[in-house]
Tab-separated table of C-alpha atoms in Angstrom:
chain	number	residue	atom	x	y	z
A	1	UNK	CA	32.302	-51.461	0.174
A	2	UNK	CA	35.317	-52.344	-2.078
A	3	UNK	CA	35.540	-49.216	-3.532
A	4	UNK	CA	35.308	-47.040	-0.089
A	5	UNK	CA	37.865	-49.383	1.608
A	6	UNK	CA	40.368	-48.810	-1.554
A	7	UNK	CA	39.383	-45.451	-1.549
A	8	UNK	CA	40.137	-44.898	2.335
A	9	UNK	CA	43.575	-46.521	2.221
A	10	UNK	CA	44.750	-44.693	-0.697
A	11	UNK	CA	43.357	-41.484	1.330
A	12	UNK	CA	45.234	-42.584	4.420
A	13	UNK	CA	48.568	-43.124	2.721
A	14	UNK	CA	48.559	-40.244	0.861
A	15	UNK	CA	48.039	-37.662	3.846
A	16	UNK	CA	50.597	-39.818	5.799
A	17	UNK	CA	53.461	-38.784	3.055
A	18	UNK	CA	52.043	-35.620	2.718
A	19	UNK	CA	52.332	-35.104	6.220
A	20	UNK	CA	55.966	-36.664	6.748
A	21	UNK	CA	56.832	-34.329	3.579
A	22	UNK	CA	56.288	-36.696	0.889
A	23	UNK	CA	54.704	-37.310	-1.883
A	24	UNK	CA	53.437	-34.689	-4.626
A	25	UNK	CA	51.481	-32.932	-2.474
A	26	UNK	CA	54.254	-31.435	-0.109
A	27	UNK	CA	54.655	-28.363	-1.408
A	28	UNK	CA	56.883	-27.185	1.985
A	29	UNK	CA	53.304	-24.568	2.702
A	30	UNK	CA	50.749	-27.254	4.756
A	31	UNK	CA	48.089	-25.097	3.849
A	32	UNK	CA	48.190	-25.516	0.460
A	33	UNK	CA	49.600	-29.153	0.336
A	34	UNK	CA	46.533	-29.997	2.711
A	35	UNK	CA	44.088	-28.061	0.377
A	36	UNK	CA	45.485	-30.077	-2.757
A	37	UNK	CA	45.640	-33.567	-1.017
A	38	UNK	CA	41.692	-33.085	0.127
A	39	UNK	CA	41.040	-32.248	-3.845
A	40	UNK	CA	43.231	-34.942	-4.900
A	41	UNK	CA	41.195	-37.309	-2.647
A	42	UNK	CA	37.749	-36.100	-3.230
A	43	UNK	CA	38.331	-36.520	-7.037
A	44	UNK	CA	39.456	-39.962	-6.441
A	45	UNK	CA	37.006	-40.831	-4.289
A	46	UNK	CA	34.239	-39.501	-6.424
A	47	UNK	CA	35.550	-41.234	-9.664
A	48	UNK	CA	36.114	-44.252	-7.689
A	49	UNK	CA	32.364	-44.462	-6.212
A	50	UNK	CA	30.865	-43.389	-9.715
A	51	UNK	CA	32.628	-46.330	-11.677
A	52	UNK	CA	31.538	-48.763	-8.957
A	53	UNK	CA	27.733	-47.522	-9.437
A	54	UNK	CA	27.968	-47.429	-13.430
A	55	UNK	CA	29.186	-51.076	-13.081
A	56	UNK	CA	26.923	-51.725	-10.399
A	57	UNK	CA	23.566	-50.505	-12.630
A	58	UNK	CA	25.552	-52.736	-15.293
A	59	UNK	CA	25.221	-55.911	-13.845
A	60	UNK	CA	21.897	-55.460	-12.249
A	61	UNK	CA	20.789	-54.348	-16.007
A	62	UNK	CA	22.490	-57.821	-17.108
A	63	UNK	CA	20.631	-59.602	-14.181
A	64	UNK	CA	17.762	-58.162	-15.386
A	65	UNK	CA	18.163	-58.920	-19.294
A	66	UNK	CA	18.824	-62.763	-17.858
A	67	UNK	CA	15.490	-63.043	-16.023
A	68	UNK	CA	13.690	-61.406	-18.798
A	69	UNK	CA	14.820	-63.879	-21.462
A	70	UNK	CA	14.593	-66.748	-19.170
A	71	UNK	CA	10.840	-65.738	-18.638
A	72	UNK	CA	10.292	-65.688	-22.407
A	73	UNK	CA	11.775	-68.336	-22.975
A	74	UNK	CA	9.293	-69.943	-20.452
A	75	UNK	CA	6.846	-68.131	-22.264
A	76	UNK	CA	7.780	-69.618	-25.591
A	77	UNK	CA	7.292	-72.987	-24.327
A	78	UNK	CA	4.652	-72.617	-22.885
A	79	UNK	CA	2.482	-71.375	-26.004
A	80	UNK	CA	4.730	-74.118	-28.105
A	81	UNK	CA	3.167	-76.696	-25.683
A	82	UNK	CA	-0.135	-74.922	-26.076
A	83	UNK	CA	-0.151	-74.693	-29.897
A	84	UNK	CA	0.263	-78.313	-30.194
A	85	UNK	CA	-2.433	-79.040	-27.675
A	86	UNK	CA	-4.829	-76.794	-29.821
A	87	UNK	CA	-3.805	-78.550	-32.882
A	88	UNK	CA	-4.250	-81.581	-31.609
A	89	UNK	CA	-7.748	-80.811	-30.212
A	90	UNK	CA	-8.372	-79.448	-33.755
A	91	UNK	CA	-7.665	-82.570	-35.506
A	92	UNK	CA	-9.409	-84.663	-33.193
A	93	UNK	CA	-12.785	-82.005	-33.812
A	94	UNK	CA	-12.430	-82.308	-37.402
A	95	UNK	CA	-12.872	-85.971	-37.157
A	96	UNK	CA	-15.815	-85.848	-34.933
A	97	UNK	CA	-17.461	-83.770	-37.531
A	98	UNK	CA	-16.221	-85.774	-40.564
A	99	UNK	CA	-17.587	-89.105	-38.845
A	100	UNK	CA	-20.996	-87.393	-37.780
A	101	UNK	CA	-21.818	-85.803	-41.037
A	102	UNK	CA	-21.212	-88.848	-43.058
A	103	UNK	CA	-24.332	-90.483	-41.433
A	104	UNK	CA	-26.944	-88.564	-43.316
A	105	UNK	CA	-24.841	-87.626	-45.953
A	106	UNK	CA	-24.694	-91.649	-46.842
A	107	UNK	CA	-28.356	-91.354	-46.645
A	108	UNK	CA	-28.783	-88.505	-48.530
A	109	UNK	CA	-26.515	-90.349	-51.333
A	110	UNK	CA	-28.660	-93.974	-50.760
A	111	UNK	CA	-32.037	-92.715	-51.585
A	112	UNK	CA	-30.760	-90.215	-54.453
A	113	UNK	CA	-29.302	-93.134	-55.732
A	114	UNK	CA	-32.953	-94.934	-55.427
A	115	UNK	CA	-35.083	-91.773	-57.112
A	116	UNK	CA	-32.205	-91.799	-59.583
A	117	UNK	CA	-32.523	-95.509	-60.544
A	118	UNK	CA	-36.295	-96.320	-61.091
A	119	UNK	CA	-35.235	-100.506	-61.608
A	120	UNK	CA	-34.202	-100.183	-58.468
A	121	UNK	CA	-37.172	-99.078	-56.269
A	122	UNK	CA	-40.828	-99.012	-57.079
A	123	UNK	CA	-42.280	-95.592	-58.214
A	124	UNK	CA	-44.349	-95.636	-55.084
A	125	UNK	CA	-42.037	-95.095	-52.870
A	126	UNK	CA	-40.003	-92.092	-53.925
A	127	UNK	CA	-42.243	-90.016	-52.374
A	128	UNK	CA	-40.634	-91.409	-49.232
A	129	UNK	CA	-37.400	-91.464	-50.347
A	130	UNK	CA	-37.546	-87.527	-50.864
A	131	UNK	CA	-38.599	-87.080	-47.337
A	132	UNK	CA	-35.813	-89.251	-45.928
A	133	UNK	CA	-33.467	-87.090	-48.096
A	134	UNK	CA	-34.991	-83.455	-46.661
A	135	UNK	CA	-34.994	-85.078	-43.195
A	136	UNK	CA	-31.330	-86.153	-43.490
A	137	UNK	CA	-30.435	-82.549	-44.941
A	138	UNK	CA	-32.120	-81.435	-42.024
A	139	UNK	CA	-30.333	-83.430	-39.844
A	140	UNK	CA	-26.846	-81.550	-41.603
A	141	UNK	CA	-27.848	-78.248	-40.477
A	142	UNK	CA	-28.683	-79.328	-37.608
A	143	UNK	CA	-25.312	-80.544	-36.735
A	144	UNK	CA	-23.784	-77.601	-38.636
A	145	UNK	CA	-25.751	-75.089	-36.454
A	146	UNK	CA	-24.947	-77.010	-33.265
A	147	UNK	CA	-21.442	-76.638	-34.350
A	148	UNK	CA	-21.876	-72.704	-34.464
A	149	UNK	CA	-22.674	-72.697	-31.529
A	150	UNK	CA	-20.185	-75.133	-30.217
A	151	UNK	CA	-17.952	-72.137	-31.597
A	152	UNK	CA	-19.554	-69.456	-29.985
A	153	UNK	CA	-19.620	-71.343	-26.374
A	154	UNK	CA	-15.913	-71.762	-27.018
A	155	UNK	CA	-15.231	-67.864	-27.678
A	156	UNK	CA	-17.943	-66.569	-25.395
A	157	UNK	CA	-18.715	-69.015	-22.908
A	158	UNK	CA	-22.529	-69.282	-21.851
A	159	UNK	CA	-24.704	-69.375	-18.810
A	160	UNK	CA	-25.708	-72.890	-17.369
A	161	UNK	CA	-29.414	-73.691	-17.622
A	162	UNK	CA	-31.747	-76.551	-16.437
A	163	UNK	CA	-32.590	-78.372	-19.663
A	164	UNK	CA	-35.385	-81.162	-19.635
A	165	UNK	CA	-33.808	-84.111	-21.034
A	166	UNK	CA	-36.972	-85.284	-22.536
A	167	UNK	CA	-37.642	-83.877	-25.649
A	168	UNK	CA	-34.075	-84.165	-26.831
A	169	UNK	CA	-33.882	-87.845	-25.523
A	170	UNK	CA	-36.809	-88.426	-27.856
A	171	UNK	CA	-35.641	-86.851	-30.366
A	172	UNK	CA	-32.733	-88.457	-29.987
A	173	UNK	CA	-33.965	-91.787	-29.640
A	174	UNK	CA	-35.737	-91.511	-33.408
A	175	UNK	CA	-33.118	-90.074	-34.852
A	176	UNK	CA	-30.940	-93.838	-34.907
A	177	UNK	CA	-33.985	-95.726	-34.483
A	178	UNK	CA	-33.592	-97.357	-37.467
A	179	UNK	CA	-29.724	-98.058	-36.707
A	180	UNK	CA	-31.242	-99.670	-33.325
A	181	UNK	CA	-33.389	-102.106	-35.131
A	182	UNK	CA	-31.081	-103.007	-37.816
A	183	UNK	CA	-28.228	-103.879	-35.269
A	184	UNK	CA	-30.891	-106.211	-33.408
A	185	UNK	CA	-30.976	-103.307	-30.359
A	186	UNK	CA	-33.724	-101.253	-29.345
A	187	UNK	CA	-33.343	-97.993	-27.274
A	188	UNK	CA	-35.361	-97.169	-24.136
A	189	UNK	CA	-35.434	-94.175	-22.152
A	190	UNK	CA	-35.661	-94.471	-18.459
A	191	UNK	CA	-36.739	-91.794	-15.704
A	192	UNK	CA	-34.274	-88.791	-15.545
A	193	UNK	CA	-33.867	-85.677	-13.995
A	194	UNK	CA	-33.113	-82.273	-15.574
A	195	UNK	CA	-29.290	-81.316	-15.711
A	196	UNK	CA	-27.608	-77.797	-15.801
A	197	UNK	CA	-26.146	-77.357	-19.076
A	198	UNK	CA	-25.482	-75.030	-22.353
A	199	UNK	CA	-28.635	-75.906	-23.753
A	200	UNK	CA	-28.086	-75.900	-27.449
A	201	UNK	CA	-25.725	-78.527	-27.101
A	202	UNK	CA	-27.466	-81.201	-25.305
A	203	UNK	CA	-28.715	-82.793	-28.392
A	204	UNK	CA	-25.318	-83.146	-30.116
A	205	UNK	CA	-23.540	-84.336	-26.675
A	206	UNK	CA	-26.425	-87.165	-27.208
């Protein structure tokens, strides 16, 4: 609007003097003085307008740039703030793990220690001692595979499924028996419905 209002005064002013016999463009024929004022003003006008628009698409393109970076910048923050929550979920997963395999790793250790060391359990008894170490490696991969699939839930996601609580409770339930009794506890397992969940990993969640 700027632009066409300059551009309209200088047209008026200059076909005022032209008119009154001033100006460059009174050449004393009006024919020709009108003919050379309407170029002079429809080159002016024309340069005029197409500066405007090239400064125009300028500062829309700098609008633009400004709204783009201030999105990535958002952006940036935004997977910054995500990062650290996934690192922080990371450590806090490699501790679970840590803490859960130590359990039958210490027992694994314990009754190596025992088949190791005849003085210090009778030779009966390493029979059992074996078994407690396979059923402790067991238990590893166990937890190992649950983790797998912990993983793979994670990535893939996975349907929900009624799961009967029973034979994992049991399971369960054996599993720190011994824990139970030595802390002076015992466990008991009440009546319980089945739940909707991934079903290989009910038994860690327990």
């Amino acid at each position: 609007r700027t632009t066409t209002a300059a551009s309209l005064g200088l047209a008026a002013m200059a076909i005022a003097g032209t008119l009154r016999g001033h100006g460059p463009f009174a050449l004393g024929n009006t024919d020709a003085s009108l003919l050379l004022l309407q170029a002079f003003i429809c080159a002016s006008a024309m340069t005029a307008l197409l500066v405007c628009a090239l400064d125009a698409e300028r500062r829309m393109a700098a609008d633009g740039m400004r709204l783009i970076q201030a999105d990535l910048e958002q952006r940036v923050a935004e997977r910054t703030a995500e990062l650290a929550r996934s690192n922080d979920e990371l450590s806090l997963f490699a501790s679970m793990v840590a803490h859960e395999l130590q359990s039958p790793l210490r027992k694994i250790l314990m009754f190596g220690d025992l088949v190791e060391h005849p003085e210090l359990a009778p030779e009966e008894e390493k029979g059992l001692y074996v078994r407690r170490m396979r059923e402790s490696a067991r238990g590893m991969s166990r937890l190992v595979q649950d983790i797998l699939n912990l993983s793979r839930v994670g990535s893939q996601g996975s349907a929900l499924v009624p799961v009967d609580l029973g034979p994992t409770l049991a399971a369960t339930a054996a599993e720190f028996k011994a824990q139970a009794a030595a802390a002076g506890g015992r466990l008991e397992i009440g009546p319980h419905p089945p739940v909707f969940a991934h079903a290989p990993q009910v038994h860690p969640l327990l």
